[in-house]
Amino acid sequence: MDMDFIGNWTRTHDINKVSQDLDSQQVVLFGWVQDVRDLGGIRFIIMQDRTGTIQITILKKRVDPEVLQKSDLLQKRFSIAVMGTVKKTNMTPRGIEIIPTQIKLLNIAIEQLPIDITGKTPANIETRLDARALDLTAESTIAVFKIQHTALQAIRSFLFEKGYLEVHTPRIIASATEGGAELFGVKYFDQTAYLAQSPQLYKEQLTMSLEKIFEVGPFFRAEESHTRRHLSEFTSVDIEQAFANADDVMALLEQVIHHVCVTVKETCSNELHVLKYKFEVPELPFKRLTYTEVLESLKEHGVDIPWGEDIPTEAFRELGKLYPFFYFVTDWPSKAKTFYIKPRRENPEVCEGFDLMWRYIELVSGGTRIEHKEQLVCRMREKGLNPESFKYHLQAFDWGMPPHAGWAIGLERLTMVLSGRKNIRETTLYPRDRIRLTP
């Protein structure tokens, strides 16, 4: 059993491990005061740690005077240790309570907290984010990040089982990873460098040696968008595979998503209960719609988009009503995708790029990559990019670049799907966007 120590006190249990099986046994718990309720001759302390909550019951006429005196001082968010006896009861949701024999006060908190951690008085998202360290102590917020942890653990274990190697690529780069202007410049000694938008070019190069790789890490996009789905710093889960095409990595992706959904549903039932959220594990295979089929479906429902144009958010919202689950959009116009996505040989106007959608939210983007240098240079020029800026990437194509494909999952967006949160800032510990740089 893992044990924590404070002075001569040893923590015996996390709160969620205290059950009716421990009736009449002594336990030592560490945590915080979530709430205090005083009902005349009885006082209830709701104690919280990272695993959950438990009721500390103080019968004022029966308890040790020192314990009563200590309990008189307690307020929300005081850090405490409690030694006491487990008692079965029909009066609490978990069927147990703790009768304290000692209380140790570890640290105090201010009386007027900026937000209500019990959730009884909701606060708007900006107020919550201004007090984020406190906001993260709410049971519902903890539940979100336990789900995120479980999802990421499931992704990693699945990819390890499939023979993928985890890698770590640079965040400071000399030129744009994907082209475009969505870059944060940084002073790098006497040069200008940039924060990486993605590990794309590096992971392509790594298929020449490691063949099957993945990376989990932060990336940066200087987008002007300020929506419930966009961040300036986000966590991406990327894979790249040699000797593979879009169909191969799409099959892998739907297996990964299915495995994550099964794992979260089985492992995080308590967290989903706290969030009052249910989701269905998707059936395999996921539905596949071509870009052209999407435009036809939208036109039938009064949304007309010229072929070749990007699909705006409002159109995707309509599409999400038609397909309220996971689905792929494939065969995008080549001009709508970035330079390294491979055009189809039989029809170069269409490429082997895909997006995985959940309702109207784009979760994953991927596709077959161009493996021939001359074609890649041509695509760069079509996109208005200078091949000289990519010379170190292009030289790798002289050394036996294999056919390859890959994708990237936005972890925060995936967490939105798994937790039912509507704002991506709720699935990010300390979000960074166009207007928020603190805390």
Short mmCIF file of C-alpha atoms in Angstrom, two decimals:
data_model
loop_
_atom_site.label_atom_id
_atom_site.label_comp_id
_atom_site.label_asym_id
_atom_site.label_seq_id
_atom_site.Cartn_x
_atom_site.Cartn_y
_atom_site.Cartn_z
CA MET A 1 0.00 0.00 0.00
CA ASP A 2 1.28 3.50 -0.91
CA MET A 3 1.58 5.66 2.20
CA ASP A 4 2.06 9.38 2.75
CA PHE A 5 3.62 10.79 5.90
CA ILE A 6 3.08 14.04 7.78
CA GLY A 7 4.94 14.23 11.06
CA ASN A 8 4.11 11.04 12.91
CA TRP A 9 0.88 10.53 10.93
CA THR A 10 0.72 8.03 8.08
CA ARG A 11 -2.05 8.19 5.51
CA THR A 12 -3.67 4.75 5.40
CA HIS A 13 -6.18 5.16 2.58
CA ASP A 14 -7.26 7.33 -0.30
CA ILE A 15 -10.86 8.34 0.28
CA ASN A 16 -12.25 6.19 -2.51
CA LYS A 17 -10.68 3.10 -0.90
CA VAL A 18 -12.67 3.52 2.31
CA SER A 19 -15.62 1.14 2.11
CA GLN A 20 -18.11 -0.71 4.31
CA ASP A 21 -15.61 -3.57 4.48
CA LEU A 22 -13.59 -1.33 6.84
CA ASP A 23 -16.47 -0.90 9.29
CA SER A 24 -15.15 -0.26 12.84
CA GLN A 25 -11.55 0.03 11.61
CA GLN A 26 -9.33 3.06 12.17
CA VAL A 27 -8.16 5.06 9.15
CA VAL A 28 -6.05 8.17 8.56
CA LEU A 29 -7.09 10.40 5.68
CA PHE A 30 -5.40 13.48 4.17
CA GLY A 31 -7.27 16.06 2.12
CA TRP A 32 -9.28 19.26 2.16
CA VAL A 33 -12.53 20.56 3.58
CA GLN A 34 -15.06 20.74 0.76
CA ASP A 35 -17.98 21.85 2.90
CA VAL A 36 -19.10 22.27 6.53
CA ARG A 37 -22.69 21.74 7.61
CA ASP A 38 -23.74 22.52 11.19
CA LEU A 39 -27.06 21.11 12.42
CA GLY A 40 -27.16 22.00 16.10
CA GLY A 41 -25.84 19.00 17.96
CA ILE A 42 -24.15 17.48 14.94
CA ARG A 43 -21.58 18.78 12.47
CA PHE A 44 -20.75 17.28 9.08
CA ILE A 45 -17.41 17.87 7.42
CA ILE A 46 -17.29 16.86 3.76
CA MET A 47 -13.65 15.93 3.17
CA GLN A 48 -12.16 15.65 -0.30
CA ASP A 49 -8.99 14.27 -1.85
CA ARG A 50 -8.13 13.60 -5.48
CA THR A 51 -10.13 10.35 -5.43
CA GLY A 52 -13.45 11.59 -4.03
CA THR A 53 -15.30 12.76 -0.92
CA ILE A 54 -16.34 11.32 2.42
CA GLN A 55 -18.41 12.55 5.37
CA ILE A 56 -16.77 13.21 8.73
CA THR A 57 -19.51 13.14 11.38
CA ILE A 58 -19.00 15.02 14.66
CA LEU A 59 -21.51 14.39 17.46
CA LYS A 60 -20.79 17.44 19.58
CA LYS A 61 -21.76 15.92 22.96
CA ARG A 62 -19.84 12.69 22.39
CA VAL A 63 -16.70 13.75 20.59
CA ASP A 64 -13.40 14.57 22.27
CA PRO A 65 -13.39 18.31 23.20
CA GLU A 66 -10.14 18.87 21.30
CA VAL A 67 -11.65 17.40 18.12
CA LEU A 68 -14.71 19.63 18.53
CA GLN A 69 -12.49 22.65 19.07
CA LYS A 70 -10.49 21.88 15.93
CA SER A 71 -13.69 21.37 13.92
CA ASP A 72 -14.94 24.81 15.05
CA LEU A 73 -12.08 26.35 13.05
CA LEU A 74 -12.64 24.52 9.79
CA GLN A 75 -13.65 26.31 6.61
CA LYS A 76 -13.76 25.35 2.94
CA ARG A 77 -10.37 24.40 1.42
CA PHE A 78 -8.58 24.03 4.76
CA SER A 79 -6.02 21.28 4.39
CA ILE A 80 -6.49 18.65 7.09
CA ALA A 81 -5.65 15.17 8.29
CA VAL A 82 -8.29 13.10 10.03
CA MET A 83 -7.85 9.99 12.17
CA GLY A 84 -11.09 8.19 12.86
CA THR A 85 -13.24 5.09 12.80
CA VAL A 86 -15.20 3.91 9.76
CA LYS A 87 -18.90 3.43 10.47
CA LYS A 88 -21.64 1.99 8.28
CA THR A 89 -24.63 4.28 7.83
CA ASN A 90 -27.72 4.64 5.68
CA MET A 91 -27.44 8.43 5.81
CA THR A 92 -24.70 9.00 3.18
CA PRO A 93 -24.56 8.16 -0.54
CA ARG A 94 -21.61 5.80 -0.01
CA GLY A 95 -23.09 4.09 3.07
CA ILE A 96 -20.18 5.07 5.33
CA GLU A 97 -18.98 7.93 7.49
CA ILE A 98 -15.93 8.64 9.63
CA ILE A 99 -16.21 9.27 13.36
CA PRO A 100 -13.06 11.32 14.10
CA THR A 101 -10.77 10.75 17.06
CA GLN A 102 -8.21 13.35 15.99
CA ILE A 103 -8.06 16.22 13.50
CA LYS A 104 -4.83 17.85 12.43
CA LEU A 105 -5.00 21.27 10.77
CA LEU A 106 -2.33 21.42 8.03
CA ASN A 107 -3.06 24.75 6.34
CA ILE A 108 -5.78 27.36 6.04
CA ALA A 109 -7.58 29.14 3.19
CA ILE A 110 -9.14 32.58 2.93
CA GLU A 111 -12.75 32.82 4.07
CA GLN A 112 -14.14 34.33 0.84
CA LEU A 113 -13.08 32.04 -2.03
CA PRO A 114 -13.42 33.49 -5.56
CA ILE A 115 -15.56 30.55 -6.75
CA ASP A 116 -17.80 27.98 -5.09
CA ILE A 117 -15.90 24.68 -5.25
CA THR A 118 -19.04 22.67 -4.41
CA GLY A 119 -20.62 23.76 -7.70
CA LYS A 120 -23.82 24.91 -6.01
CA THR A 121 -23.21 28.45 -7.26
CA PRO A 122 -21.93 28.20 -10.84
CA ALA A 123 -19.33 30.67 -12.12
CA ASN A 124 -18.68 31.66 -15.73
CA ILE A 125 -15.69 30.17 -17.52
CA GLU A 126 -13.53 33.30 -17.34
CA THR A 127 -13.98 33.65 -13.57
CA ARG A 128 -13.13 29.98 -13.18
CA LEU A 129 -10.01 30.29 -15.31
CA ASP A 130 -8.82 33.36 -13.40
CA ALA A 131 -8.85 31.14 -10.29
CA ARG A 132 -7.84 27.99 -12.16
CA ALA A 133 -5.81 26.33 -9.39
CA LEU A 134 -8.91 26.51 -7.19
CA ASP A 135 -11.28 25.59 -10.02
CA LEU A 136 -9.24 22.43 -10.63
CA THR A 137 -10.16 21.21 -7.14
CA ALA A 138 -13.85 20.86 -8.04
CA GLU A 139 -14.98 17.23 -8.33
CA SER A 140 -16.31 17.78 -11.84
CA THR A 141 -13.05 19.33 -13.04
CA ILE A 142 -10.98 16.55 -11.49
CA ALA A 143 -13.26 14.06 -13.27
CA VAL A 144 -12.50 15.64 -16.66
CA PHE A 145 -8.76 15.25 -16.25
CA LYS A 146 -9.01 11.72 -14.88
CA ILE A 147 -10.89 10.86 -18.07
CA GLN A 148 -8.20 12.59 -20.13
CA HIS A 149 -5.49 10.65 -18.28
CA THR A 150 -7.31 7.37 -18.89
CA ALA A 151 -7.78 8.16 -22.59
CA LEU A 152 -4.13 8.98 -23.07
CA GLN A 153 -3.04 5.89 -21.16
CA ALA A 154 -5.31 3.80 -23.41
CA ILE A 155 -3.87 5.37 -26.57
CA ARG A 156 -0.31 4.77 -25.45
CA SER A 157 -0.89 1.16 -24.41
CA PHE A 158 -2.70 0.41 -27.67
CA LEU A 159 0.07 1.88 -29.83
CA PHE A 160 2.80 0.17 -27.81
CA GLU A 161 0.98 -3.13 -28.35
CA LYS A 162 0.95 -2.44 -32.10
CA GLY A 163 4.71 -1.88 -32.15
CA TYR A 164 4.85 1.92 -32.27
CA LEU A 165 7.78 3.73 -30.68
CA GLU A 166 7.20 6.95 -28.73
CA VAL A 167 9.42 9.85 -29.86
CA HIS A 168 10.03 13.49 -28.94
CA THR A 169 10.70 16.06 -31.66
CA PRO A 170 11.81 19.73 -31.39
CA ARG A 171 9.44 22.53 -30.44
CA ILE A 172 11.78 25.27 -31.65
CA ILE A 173 12.04 25.18 -35.44
CA ALA A 174 13.54 27.26 -38.24
CA SER A 175 10.54 27.33 -40.62
CA ALA A 176 6.85 26.54 -40.81
CA THR A 177 5.94 22.90 -40.34
CA GLU A 178 2.84 23.02 -42.49
CA GLY A 179 3.15 26.34 -44.29
CA GLY A 180 0.93 29.32 -43.61
CA ALA A 181 1.29 32.18 -41.17
CA GLU A 182 -0.03 30.61 -37.96
CA LEU A 183 3.36 30.72 -36.24
CA PHE A 184 4.69 32.18 -33.01
CA GLY A 185 8.11 33.73 -33.57
CA VAL A 186 10.72 33.49 -30.82
CA LYS A 187 14.14 35.08 -30.43
CA TYR A 188 16.71 32.33 -30.72
CA PHE A 189 20.10 33.83 -29.90
CA ASP A 190 20.81 35.99 -32.99
CA GLN A 191 18.15 34.31 -35.17
CA THR A 192 14.39 34.22 -35.46
CA ALA A 193 12.87 30.83 -34.79
CA TYR A 194 9.31 29.57 -34.40
CA LEU A 195 7.27 27.39 -32.07
CA ALA A 196 6.28 24.17 -33.86
CA GLN A 197 2.75 23.82 -35.21
CA SER A 198 3.11 20.04 -35.35
CA PRO A 199 5.81 17.34 -35.50
CA GLN A 200 4.83 16.59 -39.09
CA LEU A 201 8.14 16.92 -40.95
CA TYR A 202 10.15 15.21 -38.22
CA LYS A 203 7.78 12.28 -37.90
CA GLU A 204 7.86 11.77 -41.68
CA GLN A 205 11.65 11.62 -41.56
CA LEU A 206 11.52 9.16 -38.68
CA THR A 207 9.61 6.65 -40.81
CA MET A 208 12.93 6.14 -42.64
CA SER A 209 14.41 4.56 -39.54
CA LEU A 210 11.84 3.69 -36.86
CA GLU A 211 8.99 3.00 -39.31
CA LYS A 212 6.11 3.22 -36.79
CA ILE A 213 6.24 6.14 -34.36
CA PHE A 214 3.97 8.31 -32.26
CA GLU A 215 4.37 11.46 -30.21
CA VAL A 216 2.31 13.16 -27.51
CA GLY A 217 3.16 16.77 -26.84
CA PRO A 218 2.28 20.47 -26.91
CA PHE A 219 2.17 22.41 -30.16
CA PHE A 220 1.38 26.00 -31.00
CA ARG A 221 -0.75 27.86 -33.55
CA ALA A 222 -1.11 31.63 -33.69
CA GLU A 223 -4.73 31.45 -34.79
CA GLU A 224 -6.94 34.50 -34.54
CA SER A 225 -9.90 32.18 -33.94
CA HIS A 226 -11.49 32.57 -30.54
CA THR A 227 -14.07 29.81 -30.39
CA ARG A 228 -15.00 27.03 -27.98
CA ARG A 229 -12.83 24.63 -30.02
CA HIS A 230 -9.57 26.55 -30.60
CA LEU A 231 -6.44 26.99 -28.49
CA SER A 232 -3.08 28.61 -29.14
CA GLU A 233 -1.28 25.84 -27.26
CA PHE A 234 -2.73 22.35 -27.51
CA THR A 235 -1.73 18.72 -27.00
CA SER A 236 -1.47 16.61 -30.13
CA VAL A 237 -1.26 12.84 -30.38
CA ASP A 238 0.52 12.08 -33.68
CA ILE A 239 1.36 8.85 -35.40
CA GLU A 240 3.29 8.16 -38.62
CA GLN A 241 3.79 4.79 -40.29
CA ALA A 242 6.08 3.65 -43.10
CA PHE A 243 4.79 1.46 -45.92
CA ALA A 244 1.22 2.55 -45.25
CA ASN A 245 -1.49 4.65 -46.87
CA ALA A 246 -4.55 6.56 -45.68
CA ASP A 247 -6.73 3.43 -45.53
CA ASP A 248 -4.19 1.69 -43.27
CA VAL A 249 -3.96 4.52 -40.75
CA MET A 250 -7.72 5.16 -40.82
CA ALA A 251 -8.25 1.53 -39.80
CA LEU A 252 -5.74 2.01 -36.98
CA LEU A 253 -7.39 5.26 -35.91
CA GLU A 254 -10.89 3.85 -35.57
CA GLN A 255 -9.48 0.97 -33.52
CA VAL A 256 -7.69 3.47 -31.25
CA ILE A 257 -10.85 5.55 -30.75
CA HIS A 258 -12.94 2.45 -30.10
CA HIS A 259 -10.39 1.19 -27.55
CA VAL A 260 -10.33 4.57 -25.80
CA CYS A 261 -14.13 4.71 -25.57
CA VAL A 262 -14.34 1.19 -24.17
CA THR A 263 -11.58 1.90 -21.64
CA VAL A 264 -13.06 5.20 -20.44
CA LYS A 265 -16.55 3.75 -20.14
CA GLU A 266 -15.28 0.78 -18.12
CA THR A 267 -12.69 2.63 -16.00
CA CYS A 268 -14.23 6.04 -15.43
CA SER A 269 -17.82 5.21 -14.43
CA ASN A 270 -17.50 7.31 -11.25
CA GLU A 271 -16.15 10.29 -13.19
CA LEU A 272 -18.89 10.03 -15.82
CA HIS A 273 -21.45 9.86 -12.99
CA VAL A 274 -20.01 13.03 -11.44
CA LEU A 275 -20.24 14.76 -14.84
CA LYS A 276 -23.76 13.37 -15.44
CA TYR A 277 -22.61 12.30 -18.89
CA LYS A 278 -23.18 9.15 -20.90
CA PHE A 279 -21.81 8.14 -24.28
CA GLU A 280 -22.18 5.07 -26.44
CA VAL A 281 -19.15 3.07 -27.52
CA PRO A 282 -19.06 3.45 -31.32
CA GLU A 283 -19.45 0.49 -33.63
CA LEU A 284 -16.71 -0.42 -36.08
CA PRO A 285 -16.06 0.41 -38.84
CA PHE A 286 -16.86 4.14 -38.71
CA LYS A 287 -18.94 5.58 -41.52
CA ARG A 288 -16.92 6.97 -44.41
CA LEU A 289 -18.20 9.90 -46.48
CA THR A 290 -16.33 11.47 -49.35
CA TYR A 291 -16.07 15.25 -49.51
CA THR A 292 -18.37 15.17 -52.56
CA GLU A 293 -20.97 13.07 -50.69
CA VAL A 294 -20.85 15.55 -47.80
CA LEU A 295 -21.58 18.44 -50.16
CA GLU A 296 -24.48 16.49 -51.69
CA SER A 297 -25.93 15.72 -48.23
CA LEU A 298 -25.66 19.36 -47.21
CA LYS A 299 -27.25 20.57 -50.45
CA GLU A 300 -30.24 18.29 -49.82
CA HIS A 301 -30.65 20.09 -46.50
CA GLY A 302 -30.38 23.61 -47.89
CA VAL A 303 -26.64 24.24 -47.45
CA ASP A 304 -24.94 24.85 -50.80
CA ILE A 305 -21.12 24.84 -50.87
CA PRO A 306 -19.24 25.09 -54.17
CA TRP A 307 -17.01 22.07 -54.82
CA GLY A 308 -13.44 22.80 -53.78
CA GLU A 309 -14.30 25.19 -50.96
CA ASP A 310 -13.61 24.44 -47.31
CA ILE A 311 -16.62 23.36 -45.23
CA PRO A 312 -17.50 26.08 -42.69
CA THR A 313 -18.44 25.38 -39.08
CA GLU A 314 -22.14 26.08 -39.56
CA ALA A 315 -22.27 23.54 -42.38
CA PHE A 316 -20.54 20.98 -40.16
CA ARG A 317 -23.12 21.70 -37.45
CA GLU A 318 -25.81 20.73 -39.93
CA LEU A 319 -23.81 17.65 -40.92
CA GLY A 320 -23.49 16.70 -37.25
CA LYS A 321 -27.29 16.55 -37.02
CA LEU A 322 -27.34 14.12 -39.94
CA TYR A 323 -24.47 12.01 -38.57
CA PRO A 324 -24.46 12.32 -34.74
CA PHE A 325 -21.50 9.99 -34.19
CA PHE A 326 -17.93 9.37 -35.38
CA TYR A 327 -17.49 9.51 -39.17
CA PHE A 328 -14.68 10.06 -41.67
CA VAL A 329 -14.68 12.68 -44.41
CA THR A 330 -12.33 11.48 -47.17
CA ASP A 331 -11.19 12.44 -50.67
CA TRP A 332 -10.81 16.14 -49.99
CA PRO A 333 -9.91 18.55 -52.80
CA SER A 334 -6.12 18.69 -53.01
CA LYS A 335 -6.14 22.48 -52.81
CA ALA A 336 -8.01 22.31 -49.47
CA LYS A 337 -5.29 20.24 -47.77
CA THR A 338 -1.70 21.03 -46.84
CA PHE A 339 1.20 20.50 -49.25
CA TYR A 340 2.39 17.10 -48.00
CA ILE A 341 -0.95 15.29 -48.49
CA LYS A 342 -0.76 13.06 -51.55
CA PRO A 343 -3.07 13.75 -54.54
CA ARG A 344 -4.79 10.70 -55.96
CA ARG A 345 -3.00 9.35 -59.02
CA GLU A 346 -6.22 8.78 -60.99
CA ASN A 347 -7.60 12.25 -60.14
CA PRO A 348 -5.03 14.75 -58.77
CA GLU A 349 -7.75 17.28 -57.94
CA VAL A 350 -8.67 14.95 -55.06
CA CYS A 351 -6.21 13.90 -52.36
CA GLU A 352 -5.76 11.02 -49.92
CA GLY A 353 -6.47 13.24 -46.93
CA PHE A 354 -9.16 12.60 -44.34
CA ASP A 355 -10.72 14.08 -41.23
CA LEU A 356 -12.34 12.13 -38.42
CA MET A 357 -15.39 14.01 -37.18
CA TRP A 358 -17.54 13.62 -34.11
CA ARG A 359 -20.82 15.31 -34.91
CA TYR A 360 -19.55 18.73 -36.01
CA ILE A 361 -16.15 18.67 -34.28
CA GLU A 362 -13.01 17.81 -36.24
CA LEU A 363 -11.05 15.47 -33.96
CA VAL A 364 -8.36 14.10 -36.25
CA SER A 365 -6.71 15.07 -39.51
CA GLY A 366 -4.52 12.72 -41.53
CA GLY A 367 -3.75 11.09 -44.82
CA THR A 368 -1.20 9.56 -47.14
CA ARG A 369 1.92 11.70 -47.49
CA ILE A 370 3.85 12.46 -50.66
CA GLU A 371 7.00 10.31 -50.76
CA HIS A 372 8.59 11.65 -53.97
CA LYS A 373 10.71 14.78 -53.75
CA GLU A 374 9.80 16.27 -57.14
CA GLN A 375 6.07 15.99 -56.45
CA LEU A 376 6.51 17.49 -52.97
CA VAL A 377 8.45 20.47 -54.36
CA CYS A 378 5.73 20.99 -56.95
CA ARG A 379 3.05 20.98 -54.26
CA MET A 380 5.03 23.46 -52.16
CA ARG A 381 5.16 25.87 -55.08
CA GLU A 382 1.44 25.43 -55.75
CA LYS A 383 0.85 26.46 -52.13
CA GLY A 384 3.11 29.52 -52.47
CA LEU A 385 5.87 28.05 -50.31
CA ASN A 386 9.58 28.38 -50.98
CA PRO A 387 11.19 24.92 -51.21
CA GLU A 388 14.49 26.44 -50.04
CA SER A 389 12.89 26.96 -46.62
CA PHE A 390 12.42 23.18 -46.42
CA LYS A 391 15.81 22.08 -47.77
CA TYR A 392 16.72 20.01 -44.73
CA HIS A 393 13.41 18.19 -44.93
CA LEU A 394 13.65 17.71 -48.69
CA GLN A 395 17.14 16.20 -48.50
CA ALA A 396 15.66 13.26 -46.57
CA PHE A 397 13.74 12.36 -49.74
CA ASP A 398 17.10 11.66 -51.44
CA TRP A 399 17.82 8.91 -48.92
CA GLY A 400 15.05 6.38 -49.45
CA MET A 401 11.85 7.94 -48.07
CA PRO A 402 9.24 5.13 -47.87
CA PRO A 403 5.56 5.48 -48.70
CA HIS A 404 4.00 6.66 -45.45
CA ALA A 405 0.85 7.98 -43.80
CA GLY A 406 -0.29 9.29 -40.44
CA TRP A 407 -2.69 11.36 -38.39
CA ALA A 408 -2.96 13.72 -35.42
CA ILE A 409 -5.59 13.72 -32.66
CA GLY A 410 -6.34 16.87 -30.69
CA LEU A 411 -6.31 15.52 -27.13
CA GLU A 412 -8.38 18.35 -25.67
CA ARG A 413 -11.08 17.91 -28.33
CA LEU A 414 -11.13 14.17 -27.73
CA THR A 415 -11.59 14.89 -24.02
CA MET A 416 -14.59 17.10 -24.88
CA VAL A 417 -16.20 14.12 -26.62
CA LEU A 418 -15.45 11.75 -23.73
CA SER A 419 -16.52 14.11 -20.93
CA GLY A 420 -19.37 16.05 -22.51
CA ARG A 421 -17.70 19.42 -21.98
CA LYS A 422 -18.75 22.14 -24.44
CA ASN A 423 -15.72 24.41 -24.17
CA ILE A 424 -12.19 23.23 -24.94
CA ARG A 425 -10.86 25.42 -22.10
CA GLU A 426 -12.59 23.06 -19.67
CA THR A 427 -10.46 20.18 -20.98
CA THR A 428 -7.17 22.10 -20.72
CA LEU A 429 -5.43 22.53 -17.39
CA TYR A 430 -4.18 26.08 -18.07
CA PRO A 431 -5.54 27.20 -21.46
CA ARG A 432 -3.75 29.58 -23.79
CA ASP A 433 -5.74 31.36 -26.46
CA ARG A 434 -5.76 34.66 -28.32
CA ILE A 435 -6.66 36.65 -25.21
CA ARG A 436 -5.51 34.49 -22.28
CA LEU A 437 -1.88 34.17 -21.21
CA THR A 438 -2.49 33.77 -17.46
CA PRO A 439 -2.55 32.15 -15.00
#
